[in-house]
């Protein structure tokens, strides 16, 4: 199965900095989802995007569904220590193949004091 | 509380033994999924079920089996045929039988399986 290209693989930032990560695919997706995973836990849904061009915010998080439907980005503003974790993008293509999600490999966010 | 539960949190088995991982949800969701996660990797779909008594193979179904006898339960058996079973296993569910453009998937806390 295809995996999404997620970048960067890891980020080392200072507390208070803004963060940006993105996912790209050679295939069109109808839904883009962003999850955060803490070590040893299941992913928690952060933002769901359902329409091309959609821009959605959830507190300090903002995500966009690319116009081409082949990409999405997630921004975190004014990072805080609890933002540490692994962020995954996931896409869903309706109407074909397995009905699960296709995941990126994750962006590991590390915040330096 | 509504949610998805997986048990146990940690599981150890000897090589060659079958092992069954539990997944229960009380969200009244139709669809349930099993994913596998390896270090530094994203999640990969093993099996999914859209309705009771029906399930479909995902991208990496070889060496695994599932059943869906009840709406709220979707156990996964890791068989001895699975060549590299040590991994973190995640169960998920979504409200509708077929994930639509307005659906999401919600995950359980995971089971870490180690085969010795």
mmCIF file of C-alpha atoms in Angstrom:
data_model
loop_
_atom_site.group_PDB
_atom_site.id
_atom_site.type_symbol
_atom_site.label_atom_id
_atom_site.label_comp_id
_atom_site.label_asym_id
_atom_site.label_seq_id
_atom_site.Cartn_x
_atom_site.Cartn_y
_atom_site.Cartn_z
ATOM 1 C CA UNK A 1 0.000 0.000 0.000
ATOM 2 C CA UNK A 2 1.067 3.547 -0.650
ATOM 3 C CA UNK A 3 2.341 5.781 2.119
ATOM 4 C CA UNK A 4 2.179 9.517 2.068
ATOM 5 C CA UNK A 5 5.361 11.587 1.912
ATOM 6 C CA UNK A 6 5.483 13.509 5.157
ATOM 7 C CA UNK A 7 8.152 16.068 5.989
ATOM 8 C CA UNK A 8 10.153 16.926 7.858
ATOM 9 C CA UNK A 9 10.914 13.622 9.549
ATOM 10 C CA UNK A 10 11.847 15.429 12.765
ATOM 11 C CA UNK A 11 11.983 18.976 14.075
ATOM 12 C CA UNK A 12 14.018 20.438 16.924
ATOM 13 C CA UNK A 13 12.598 23.801 17.947
ATOM 14 C CA UNK A 14 12.588 26.237 20.838
ATOM 15 C CA UNK A 15 9.494 26.749 22.939
ATOM 16 C CA UNK A 16 7.397 29.547 21.470
ATOM 17 C CA UNK A 17 8.409 28.941 17.872
ATOM 18 C CA UNK A 18 5.938 28.201 15.118
ATOM 19 C CA UNK A 19 5.980 24.785 13.440
ATOM 20 C CA UNK A 20 5.050 23.743 9.925
ATOM 21 C CA UNK A 21 4.852 20.248 8.451
ATOM 22 C CA UNK A 22 3.311 18.850 5.295
ATOM 23 C CA UNK A 23 2.231 15.758 3.429
ATOM 24 C CA UNK A 24 2.202 15.086 -0.276
ATOM 25 C CA UNK A 25 0.900 12.266 -2.407
ATOM 26 C CA UNK A 26 0.870 11.251 -6.036
ATOM 27 C CA UNK A 27 -2.788 10.269 -5.602
ATOM 28 C CA UNK A 28 -5.858 12.361 -4.902
ATOM 29 C CA UNK A 29 -7.441 12.097 -1.478
ATOM 30 C CA UNK A 30 -10.974 13.080 -0.503
ATOM 31 C CA UNK A 31 -10.216 13.465 3.186
ATOM 32 C CA UNK A 32 -7.104 14.574 5.036
ATOM 33 C CA UNK A 33 -6.683 13.959 8.745
ATOM 34 C CA UNK A 34 -3.977 15.061 11.160
ATOM 35 C CA UNK A 35 -3.241 13.018 14.288
ATOM 36 C CA UNK A 36 -0.862 13.397 17.245
ATOM 37 C CA UNK A 37 0.605 10.359 18.951
ATOM 38 C CA UNK A 38 2.326 10.297 22.334
ATOM 39 C CA UNK A 39 4.759 7.456 23.066
ATOM 40 C CA UNK A 40 2.974 4.154 23.687
ATOM 41 C CA UNK A 41 -0.460 5.619 23.002
ATOM 42 C CA UNK A 42 -2.927 5.602 20.134
ATOM 43 C CA UNK A 43 -3.134 8.560 17.743
ATOM 44 C CA UNK A 44 -5.501 11.351 18.718
ATOM 45 C CA UNK A 45 -7.339 13.246 16.016
ATOM 46 C CA UNK A 46 -6.380 16.921 15.787
ATOM 47 C CA UNK A 47 -8.000 18.241 12.621
ATOM 48 C CA UNK A 48 -10.117 16.747 9.845
ATOM 49 C CA UNK A 49 -10.310 18.288 6.351
ATOM 50 C CA UNK A 50 -13.010 17.363 3.885
ATOM 51 C CA UNK A 51 -12.897 19.851 1.007
ATOM 52 C CA UNK A 52 -10.133 20.967 -1.327
ATOM 53 C CA UNK A 53 -8.886 24.382 -0.265
ATOM 54 C CA UNK A 54 -10.393 24.066 3.214
ATOM 55 C CA UNK A 55 -8.504 25.835 5.987
ATOM 56 C CA UNK A 56 -9.401 24.719 9.500
ATOM 57 C CA UNK A 57 -8.144 25.769 12.915
ATOM 58 C CA UNK A 58 -8.187 24.055 16.286
ATOM 59 C CA UNK A 59 -6.712 26.396 18.879
ATOM 60 C CA UNK A 60 -3.077 26.976 17.959
ATOM 61 C CA UNK A 61 -3.273 24.412 15.158
ATOM 62 C CA UNK A 62 -4.169 25.241 11.572
ATOM 63 C CA UNK A 63 -4.383 22.785 8.694
ATOM 64 C CA UNK A 64 -5.189 23.127 5.016
ATOM 65 C CA UNK A 65 -6.438 20.708 2.371
ATOM 66 C CA UNK A 66 -4.490 21.437 -0.805
ATOM 67 C CA UNK A 67 -6.320 22.623 -3.909
ATOM 68 C CA UNK A 68 -4.953 19.738 -5.953
ATOM 69 C CA UNK A 69 -6.161 17.288 -3.239
ATOM 70 C CA UNK A 70 -2.673 15.795 -3.236
ATOM 71 C CA UNK A 71 -1.257 17.640 -0.260
ATOM 72 C CA UNK A 72 -1.977 19.086 3.155
ATOM 73 C CA UNK A 73 -0.071 21.067 5.753
ATOM 74 C CA UNK A 74 -0.294 21.530 9.510
ATOM 75 C CA UNK A 75 0.930 24.595 11.369
ATOM 76 C CA UNK A 76 1.359 24.949 15.118
ATOM 77 C CA UNK A 77 1.783 28.450 16.453
ATOM 78 C CA UNK A 78 3.655 29.415 19.622
ATOM 79 C CA UNK A 79 4.698 25.872 20.510
ATOM 80 C CA UNK A 80 4.543 24.701 24.125
ATOM 81 C CA UNK A 81 6.143 21.665 25.825
ATOM 82 C CA UNK A 82 3.000 19.524 25.585
ATOM 83 C CA UNK A 83 3.160 19.781 21.780
ATOM 84 C CA UNK A 84 6.009 17.250 21.850
ATOM 85 C CA UNK A 85 5.070 14.044 20.077
ATOM 86 C CA UNK A 86 4.726 12.487 16.658
ATOM 87 C CA UNK A 87 2.334 14.068 14.176
ATOM 88 C CA UNK A 88 0.835 11.944 11.415
ATOM 89 C CA UNK A 89 -1.054 12.933 8.337
ATOM 90 C CA UNK A 90 -3.562 10.456 6.938
ATOM 91 C CA UNK A 91 -5.581 10.444 3.772
ATOM 92 C CA UNK A 92 -8.641 8.597 2.628
ATOM 93 C CA UNK A 93 -9.657 7.823 -0.918
ATOM 94 C CA UNK A 94 -13.316 6.983 -1.327
ATOM 95 C CA UNK A 95 -14.496 4.360 -3.684
ATOM 96 C CA UNK A 96 -11.537 2.134 -4.222
ATOM 97 C CA UNK A 97 -9.328 -0.405 -2.533
ATOM 98 C CA UNK A 98 -9.141 -0.940 1.203
ATOM 99 C CA UNK A 99 -11.305 1.385 3.222
ATOM 100 C CA UNK A 100 -8.703 2.303 5.776
ATOM 101 C CA UNK A 101 -6.492 5.344 5.933
ATOM 102 C CA UNK A 102 -3.121 5.833 4.263
ATOM 103 C CA UNK A 103 -0.591 7.286 6.709
ATOM 104 C CA UNK A 104 2.562 9.321 6.440
ATOM 105 C CA UNK A 105 5.593 8.173 8.422
ATOM 106 C CA UNK A 106 5.201 10.978 10.920
ATOM 107 C CA UNK A 107 6.969 14.148 12.007
ATOM 108 C CA UNK A 108 8.694 13.875 15.359
ATOM 109 C CA UNK A 109 8.456 17.232 17.156
ATOM 110 C CA UNK A 110 11.025 17.906 19.859
ATOM 111 C CA UNK A 111 10.955 21.123 21.856
ATOM 112 C CA UNK A 112 14.178 22.279 23.430
ATOM 113 C CA UNK A 113 13.985 24.270 26.643
ATOM 114 C CA UNK B 1 -17.267 6.739 29.144
ATOM 115 C CA UNK B 2 -17.533 6.050 25.433
ATOM 116 C CA UNK B 3 -14.461 4.914 23.622
ATOM 117 C CA UNK B 4 -12.268 2.175 22.247
ATOM 118 C CA UNK B 5 -10.459 -0.200 24.572
ATOM 119 C CA UNK B 6 -7.647 -2.569 23.737
ATOM 120 C CA UNK B 7 -6.260 -5.191 26.012
ATOM 121 C CA UNK B 8 -3.760 -6.025 27.186
ATOM 122 C CA UNK B 9 -1.453 -3.002 26.951
ATOM 123 C CA UNK B 10 1.628 -5.233 26.718
ATOM 124 C CA UNK B 11 1.744 -8.828 25.508
ATOM 125 C CA UNK B 12 4.599 -11.279 25.350
ATOM 126 C CA UNK B 13 4.498 -14.554 23.445
ATOM 127 C CA UNK B 14 6.889 -17.245 22.411
ATOM 128 C CA UNK B 15 7.663 -17.687 18.756
ATOM 129 C CA UNK B 16 5.285 -20.115 17.063
ATOM 130 C CA UNK B 17 2.307 -19.357 19.291
ATOM 131 C CA UNK B 18 -0.884 -17.729 18.094
ATOM 132 C CA UNK B 19 -2.050 -14.720 20.106
ATOM 133 C CA UNK B 20 -5.327 -12.796 20.090
ATOM 134 C CA UNK B 21 -5.563 -9.060 20.705
ATOM 135 C CA UNK B 22 -8.811 -7.615 21.985
ATOM 136 C CA UNK B 23 -10.587 -4.498 20.692
ATOM 137 C CA UNK B 24 -13.929 -3.284 22.044
ATOM 138 C CA UNK B 25 -15.856 -0.100 21.289
ATOM 139 C CA UNK B 26 -19.031 1.310 22.844
ATOM 140 C CA UNK B 27 -19.424 4.142 20.349
ATOM 141 C CA UNK B 28 -21.974 2.221 18.256
ATOM 142 C CA UNK B 29 -19.654 2.573 15.274
ATOM 143 C CA UNK B 30 -20.259 0.341 12.282
ATOM 144 C CA UNK B 31 -16.712 0.084 10.947
ATOM 145 C CA UNK B 32 -13.639 -1.177 12.787
ATOM 146 C CA UNK B 33 -10.011 -1.412 11.702
ATOM 147 C CA UNK B 34 -6.706 -2.953 12.726
ATOM 148 C CA UNK B 35 -3.398 -1.238 12.007
ATOM 149 C CA UNK B 36 0.186 -2.196 12.674
ATOM 150 C CA UNK B 37 2.882 0.345 13.589
ATOM 151 C CA UNK B 38 6.614 -0.316 13.457
ATOM 152 C CA UNK B 39 9.268 2.073 14.858
ATOM 153 C CA UNK B 40 9.712 5.135 12.683
ATOM 154 C CA UNK B 41 6.867 4.091 10.432
ATOM 155 C CA UNK B 42 3.336 5.175 9.832
ATOM 156 C CA UNK B 43 0.381 2.906 10.403
ATOM 157 C CA UNK B 44 -0.405 0.124 7.950
ATOM 158 C CA UNK B 45 -3.844 -1.423 7.546
ATOM 159 C CA UNK B 46 -4.177 -5.125 8.405
ATOM 160 C CA UNK B 47 -7.921 -5.815 8.263
ATOM 161 C CA UNK B 48 -11.138 -3.867 8.420
ATOM 162 C CA UNK B 49 -14.812 -4.649 8.963
ATOM 163 C CA UNK B 50 -17.735 -2.562 7.816
ATOM 164 C CA UNK B 51 -20.480 -4.703 9.315
ATOM 165 C CA UNK B 52 -20.975 -7.675 11.620
ATOM 166 C CA UNK B 53 -19.898 -11.006 10.133
ATOM 167 C CA UNK B 54 -18.010 -9.324 7.308
ATOM 168 C CA UNK B 55 -14.386 -8.213 7.043
ATOM 169 C CA UNK B 56 -11.855 -7.366 4.349
ATOM 170 C CA UNK B 57 -8.088 -7.674 4.012
ATOM 171 C CA UNK B 58 -6.007 -4.550 4.190
ATOM 172 C CA UNK B 59 -2.515 -3.983 2.849
ATOM 173 C CA UNK B 60 -0.668 -6.430 5.115
ATOM 174 C CA UNK B 61 -3.171 -9.183 6.043
ATOM 175 C CA UNK B 62 -0.841 -12.173 5.649
ATOM 176 C CA UNK B 63 -0.323 -14.007 8.936
ATOM 177 C CA UNK B 64 -3.321 -12.369 10.626
ATOM 178 C CA UNK B 65 -6.968 -13.309 11.085
ATOM 179 C CA UNK B 66 -10.003 -11.476 12.477
ATOM 180 C CA UNK B 67 -13.638 -12.053 13.370
ATOM 181 C CA UNK B 68 -16.603 -9.711 13.783
ATOM 182 C CA UNK B 69 -19.307 -11.624 15.601
ATOM 183 C CA UNK B 70 -20.538 -8.568 17.494
ATOM 184 C CA UNK B 71 -20.724 -4.920 16.453
ATOM 185 C CA UNK B 72 -18.686 -3.781 19.427
ATOM 186 C CA UNK B 73 -15.865 -6.328 19.163
ATOM 187 C CA UNK B 74 -13.176 -6.937 16.529
ATOM 188 C CA UNK B 75 -10.426 -9.275 17.836
ATOM 189 C CA UNK B 76 -7.210 -9.775 15.899
ATOM 190 C CA UNK B 77 -5.270 -13.053 15.949
ATOM 191 C CA UNK B 78 -1.587 -12.933 15.137
ATOM 192 C CA UNK B 79 -0.764 -16.391 13.853
ATOM 193 C CA UNK B 80 2.516 -18.265 13.767
ATOM 194 C CA UNK B 81 2.575 -17.600 10.013
ATOM 195 C CA UNK B 82 3.291 -13.914 10.627
ATOM 196 C CA UNK B 83 7.034 -13.654 10.055
ATOM 197 C CA UNK B 84 7.716 -10.531 12.086
ATOM 198 C CA UNK B 85 4.892 -10.106 14.609
ATOM 199 C CA UNK B 86 6.621 -7.836 17.131
ATOM 200 C CA UNK B 87 4.942 -4.433 16.709
ATOM 201 C CA UNK B 88 2.486 -1.942 18.161
ATOM 202 C CA UNK B 89 -1.088 -2.827 17.162
ATOM 203 C CA UNK B 90 -3.796 -0.198 16.959
ATOM 204 C CA UNK B 91 -7.527 -0.679 16.637
ATOM 205 C CA UNK B 92 -9.771 2.062 15.247
ATOM 206 C CA UNK B 93 -13.430 2.631 14.497
ATOM 207 C CA UNK B 94 -15.514 5.013 12.427
ATOM 208 C CA UNK B 95 -19.241 5.725 12.551
ATOM 209 C CA UNK B 96 -20.413 4.527 9.157
ATOM 210 C CA UNK B 97 -20.033 1.273 7.278
ATOM 211 C CA UNK B 98 -18.039 2.866 4.521
ATOM 212 C CA UNK B 99 -15.843 5.816 5.347
ATOM 213 C CA UNK B 100 -17.308 8.808 3.599
ATOM 214 C CA UNK B 101 -15.816 12.158 2.860
ATOM 215 C CA UNK B 102 -17.092 13.454 6.188
ATOM 216 C CA UNK B 103 -15.912 10.639 8.418
ATOM 217 C CA UNK B 104 -12.961 10.212 10.700
ATOM 218 C CA UNK B 105 -11.368 7.289 12.488
ATOM 219 C CA UNK B 106 -10.836 7.122 16.237
ATOM 220 C CA UNK B 107 -8.081 5.010 17.742
ATOM 221 C CA UNK B 108 -7.701 2.865 20.822
ATOM 222 C CA UNK B 109 -4.640 3.046 23.110
ATOM 223 C CA UNK B 110 -2.834 0.162 21.375
ATOM 224 C CA UNK B 111 -1.286 -3.174 22.348
ATOM 225 C CA UNK B 112 2.463 -3.689 22.186
ATOM 226 C CA UNK B 113 3.183 -7.286 21.202
ATOM 227 C CA UNK B 114 6.622 -8.733 21.709
ATOM 228 C CA UNK B 115 7.420 -12.186 20.400
ATOM 229 C CA UNK B 116 10.392 -13.780 22.099
#
